[in-house]
Coordinates of C-alpha atoms in Angstrom, one line a residue:
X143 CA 184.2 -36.3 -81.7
X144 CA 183.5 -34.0 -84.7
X145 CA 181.8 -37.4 -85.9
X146 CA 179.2 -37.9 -83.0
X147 CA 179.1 -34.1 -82.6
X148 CA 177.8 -33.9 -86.5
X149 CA 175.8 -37.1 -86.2
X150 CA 173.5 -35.5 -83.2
X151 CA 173.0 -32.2 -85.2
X152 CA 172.1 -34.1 -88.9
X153 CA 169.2 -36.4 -86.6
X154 CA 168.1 -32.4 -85.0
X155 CA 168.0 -30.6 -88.1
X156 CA 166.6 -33.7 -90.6
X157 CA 164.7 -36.2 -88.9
X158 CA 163.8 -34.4 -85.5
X159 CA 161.4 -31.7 -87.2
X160 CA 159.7 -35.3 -89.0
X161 CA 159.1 -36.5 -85.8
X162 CA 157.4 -33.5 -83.7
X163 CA 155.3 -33.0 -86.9
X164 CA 154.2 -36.4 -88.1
X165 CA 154.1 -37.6 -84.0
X166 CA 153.1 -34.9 -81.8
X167 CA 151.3 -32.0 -84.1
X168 CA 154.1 -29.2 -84.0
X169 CA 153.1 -26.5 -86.5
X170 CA 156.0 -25.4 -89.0
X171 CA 156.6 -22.6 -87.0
X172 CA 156.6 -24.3 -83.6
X173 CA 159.5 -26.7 -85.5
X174 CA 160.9 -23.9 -86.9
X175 CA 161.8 -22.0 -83.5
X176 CA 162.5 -25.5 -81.7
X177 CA 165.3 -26.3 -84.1
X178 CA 166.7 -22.7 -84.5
X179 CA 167.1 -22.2 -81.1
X180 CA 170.0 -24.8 -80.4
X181 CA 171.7 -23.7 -84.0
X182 CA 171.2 -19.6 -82.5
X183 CA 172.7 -20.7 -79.0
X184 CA 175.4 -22.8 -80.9
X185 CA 176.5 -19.7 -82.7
X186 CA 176.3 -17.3 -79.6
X187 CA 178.1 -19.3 -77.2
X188 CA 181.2 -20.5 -79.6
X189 CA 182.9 -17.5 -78.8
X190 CA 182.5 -17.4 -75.2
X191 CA 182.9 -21.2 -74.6
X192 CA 186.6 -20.8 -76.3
X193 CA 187.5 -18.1 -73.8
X194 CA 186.4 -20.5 -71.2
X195 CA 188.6 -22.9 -73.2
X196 CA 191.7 -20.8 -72.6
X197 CA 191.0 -20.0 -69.1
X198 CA 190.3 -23.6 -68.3
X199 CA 191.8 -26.0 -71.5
X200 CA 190.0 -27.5 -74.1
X201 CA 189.8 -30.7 -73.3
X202 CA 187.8 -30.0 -70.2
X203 CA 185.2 -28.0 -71.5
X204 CA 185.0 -30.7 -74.2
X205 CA 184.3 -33.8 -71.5
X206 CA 181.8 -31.3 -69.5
X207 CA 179.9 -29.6 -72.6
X208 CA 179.8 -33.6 -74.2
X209 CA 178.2 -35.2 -71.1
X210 CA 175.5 -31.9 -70.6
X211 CA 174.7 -32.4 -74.5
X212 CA 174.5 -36.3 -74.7
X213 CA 172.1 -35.9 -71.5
X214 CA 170.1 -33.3 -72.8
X215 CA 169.9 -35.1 -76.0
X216 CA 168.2 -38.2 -74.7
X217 CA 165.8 -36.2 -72.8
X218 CA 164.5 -35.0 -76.4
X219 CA 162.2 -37.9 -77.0
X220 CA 161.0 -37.1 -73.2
X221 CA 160.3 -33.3 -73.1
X222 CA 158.9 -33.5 -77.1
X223 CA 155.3 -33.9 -75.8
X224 CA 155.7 -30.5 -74.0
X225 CA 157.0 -27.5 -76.3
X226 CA 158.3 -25.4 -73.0
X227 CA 160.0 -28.5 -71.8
X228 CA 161.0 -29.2 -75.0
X229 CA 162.2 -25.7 -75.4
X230 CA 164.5 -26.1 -72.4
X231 CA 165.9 -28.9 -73.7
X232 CA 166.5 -27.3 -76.6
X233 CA 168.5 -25.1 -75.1
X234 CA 170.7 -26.8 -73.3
X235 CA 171.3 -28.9 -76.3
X236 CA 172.6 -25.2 -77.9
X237 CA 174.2 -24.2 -75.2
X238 CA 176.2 -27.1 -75.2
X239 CA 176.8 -27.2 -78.6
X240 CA 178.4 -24.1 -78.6
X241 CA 181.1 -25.5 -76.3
X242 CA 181.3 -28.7 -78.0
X243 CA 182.2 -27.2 -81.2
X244 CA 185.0 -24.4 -80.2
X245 CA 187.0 -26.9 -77.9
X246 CA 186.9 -29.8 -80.3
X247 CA 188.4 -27.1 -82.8
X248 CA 190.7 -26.3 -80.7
X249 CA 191.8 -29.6 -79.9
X250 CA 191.7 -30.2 -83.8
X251 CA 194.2 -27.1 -83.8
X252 CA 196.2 -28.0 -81.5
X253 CA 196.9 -31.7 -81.8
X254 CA 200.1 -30.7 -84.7
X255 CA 199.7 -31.1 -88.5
X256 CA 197.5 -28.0 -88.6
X257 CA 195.6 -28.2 -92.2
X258 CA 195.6 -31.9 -92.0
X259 CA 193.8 -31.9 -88.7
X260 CA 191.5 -29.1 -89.5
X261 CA 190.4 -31.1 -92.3
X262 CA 190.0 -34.4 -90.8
X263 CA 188.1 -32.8 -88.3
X264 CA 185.9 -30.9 -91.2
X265 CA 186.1 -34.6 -92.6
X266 CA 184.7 -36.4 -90.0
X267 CA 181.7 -33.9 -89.1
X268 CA 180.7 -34.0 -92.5
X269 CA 180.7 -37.8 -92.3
X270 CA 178.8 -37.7 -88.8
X271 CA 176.4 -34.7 -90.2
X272 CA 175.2 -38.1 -93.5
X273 CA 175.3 -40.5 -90.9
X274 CA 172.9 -38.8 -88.7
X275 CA 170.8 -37.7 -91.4
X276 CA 170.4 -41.3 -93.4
X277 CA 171.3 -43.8 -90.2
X278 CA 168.2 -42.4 -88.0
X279 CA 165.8 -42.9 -90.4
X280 CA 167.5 -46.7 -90.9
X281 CA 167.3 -47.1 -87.6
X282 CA 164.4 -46.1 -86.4
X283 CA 162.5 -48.0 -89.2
X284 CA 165.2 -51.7 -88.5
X285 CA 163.7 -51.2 -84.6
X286 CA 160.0 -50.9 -85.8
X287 CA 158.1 -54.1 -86.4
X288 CA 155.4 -52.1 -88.5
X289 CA 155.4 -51.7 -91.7
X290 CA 156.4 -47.7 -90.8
X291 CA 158.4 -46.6 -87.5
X292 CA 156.4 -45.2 -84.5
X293 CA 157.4 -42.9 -82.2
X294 CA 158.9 -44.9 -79.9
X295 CA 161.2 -46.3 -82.7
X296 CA 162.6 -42.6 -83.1
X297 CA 162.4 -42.2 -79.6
X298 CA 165.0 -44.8 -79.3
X299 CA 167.3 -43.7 -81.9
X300 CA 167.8 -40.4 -80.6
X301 CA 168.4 -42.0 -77.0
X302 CA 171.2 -44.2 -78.7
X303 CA 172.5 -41.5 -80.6
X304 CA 173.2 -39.4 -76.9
X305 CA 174.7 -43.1 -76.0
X306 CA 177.1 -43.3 -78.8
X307 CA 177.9 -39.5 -78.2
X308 CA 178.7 -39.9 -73.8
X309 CA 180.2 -43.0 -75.5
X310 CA 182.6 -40.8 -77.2
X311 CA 183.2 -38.5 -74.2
X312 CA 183.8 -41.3 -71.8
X313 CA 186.6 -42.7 -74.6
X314 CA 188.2 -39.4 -75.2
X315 CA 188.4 -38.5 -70.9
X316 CA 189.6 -41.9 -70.8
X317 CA 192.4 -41.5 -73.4
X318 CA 193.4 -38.4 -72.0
X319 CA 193.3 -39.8 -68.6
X320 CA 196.1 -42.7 -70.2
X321 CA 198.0 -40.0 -72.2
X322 CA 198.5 -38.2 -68.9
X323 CA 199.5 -41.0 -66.5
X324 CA 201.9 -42.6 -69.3
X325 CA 203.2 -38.8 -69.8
X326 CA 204.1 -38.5 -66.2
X327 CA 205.8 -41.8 -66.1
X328 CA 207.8 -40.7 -69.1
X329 CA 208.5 -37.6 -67.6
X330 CA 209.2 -39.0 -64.4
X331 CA 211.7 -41.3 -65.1
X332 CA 214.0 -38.8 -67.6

């Protein structure tokens, strides 16, 4: 999860600002604000998402906050054209992010070998944060057929990056689903 989670933030923060200038004309400063604003909400909503956490469990906030993130991610390449869509969008990207990254830290924490887990989790962000970064720009130019990648190339990319992140959602509800069921059996039958 930290992976994905990473991976979606290095393609905002890198190649995202490339794209609304080179693409669609945003002025520095019209980046600037577009790509603050889901880093500000990330940071202002940690706190309150992991008392939600605790009221609710981690895990659950973490299958919610990564489905509203990988939607609002893929409606990026949609709501780009417009900065107050896009500034909506933005938002819920932040917002989400927020909760994203204090219940996977929390689940990080709480999974056992404390230091080990808090640093394969730091690991595997780090990881995700290069792969976003270097793979988009791969990607996006391996889709084009022109010598450089259009729009729609990028467009793509950040649509199967929110892919690969409900990807990771669905597998993580899913195992927890399994883990549950094959607890209770367990349970059940001591």
């Amino acid at each position: 999860m930290a992976f994905f989670d990473r991976a979606t933030g290095g393609l905002i923060t890198t190649t995202l600002p490339l794209v609304l200038a080179g693409f669609l004309g945003y002025s520095k400063g019209q980046r600037g604000w577009l790509i603050g604003l889901p880093l500000l909400l990330m940071a202002l909503c940690t706190g309150p998402a992991g008392a939600l956490c605790d009221r609710v469990g981690s895990l659950r906030v973490r299958i919610a906050a990564g489905l509203v993130y990988a939607l609002a991610f893929a409606m990026i390449p949609f709501a780009a054209s417009n900065q107050a869509a896009m500034a909506v969008t933005m938002f819920a990207v932040g917002i989400s992010a927020g909760a994203l990254f204090s219940s996977s830290l929390a689940i990080a924490a709480e999974s056992g070998g404390s230091t080990v887990a808090l640093g394969s989790f730091r690991a595997a962000g780090d990881v995700g944060f290069f792969a976003g970064t270097t793979l988009s720009i791969v990607l996006a130019s391996a889709i084009g057929n022109e010598a450089a990648p259009g729009y729609a190339d990028y467009a793509s990319v950040i649509v199967l990056f929110a892919v690969a992140h409900a990807a990771s959602t669905v597998l993580i509800a899913g195992t927890a689903v399994l883990a549950s069921r094959c607890g209770s059996r367990t349970n059940s039958a001591l």
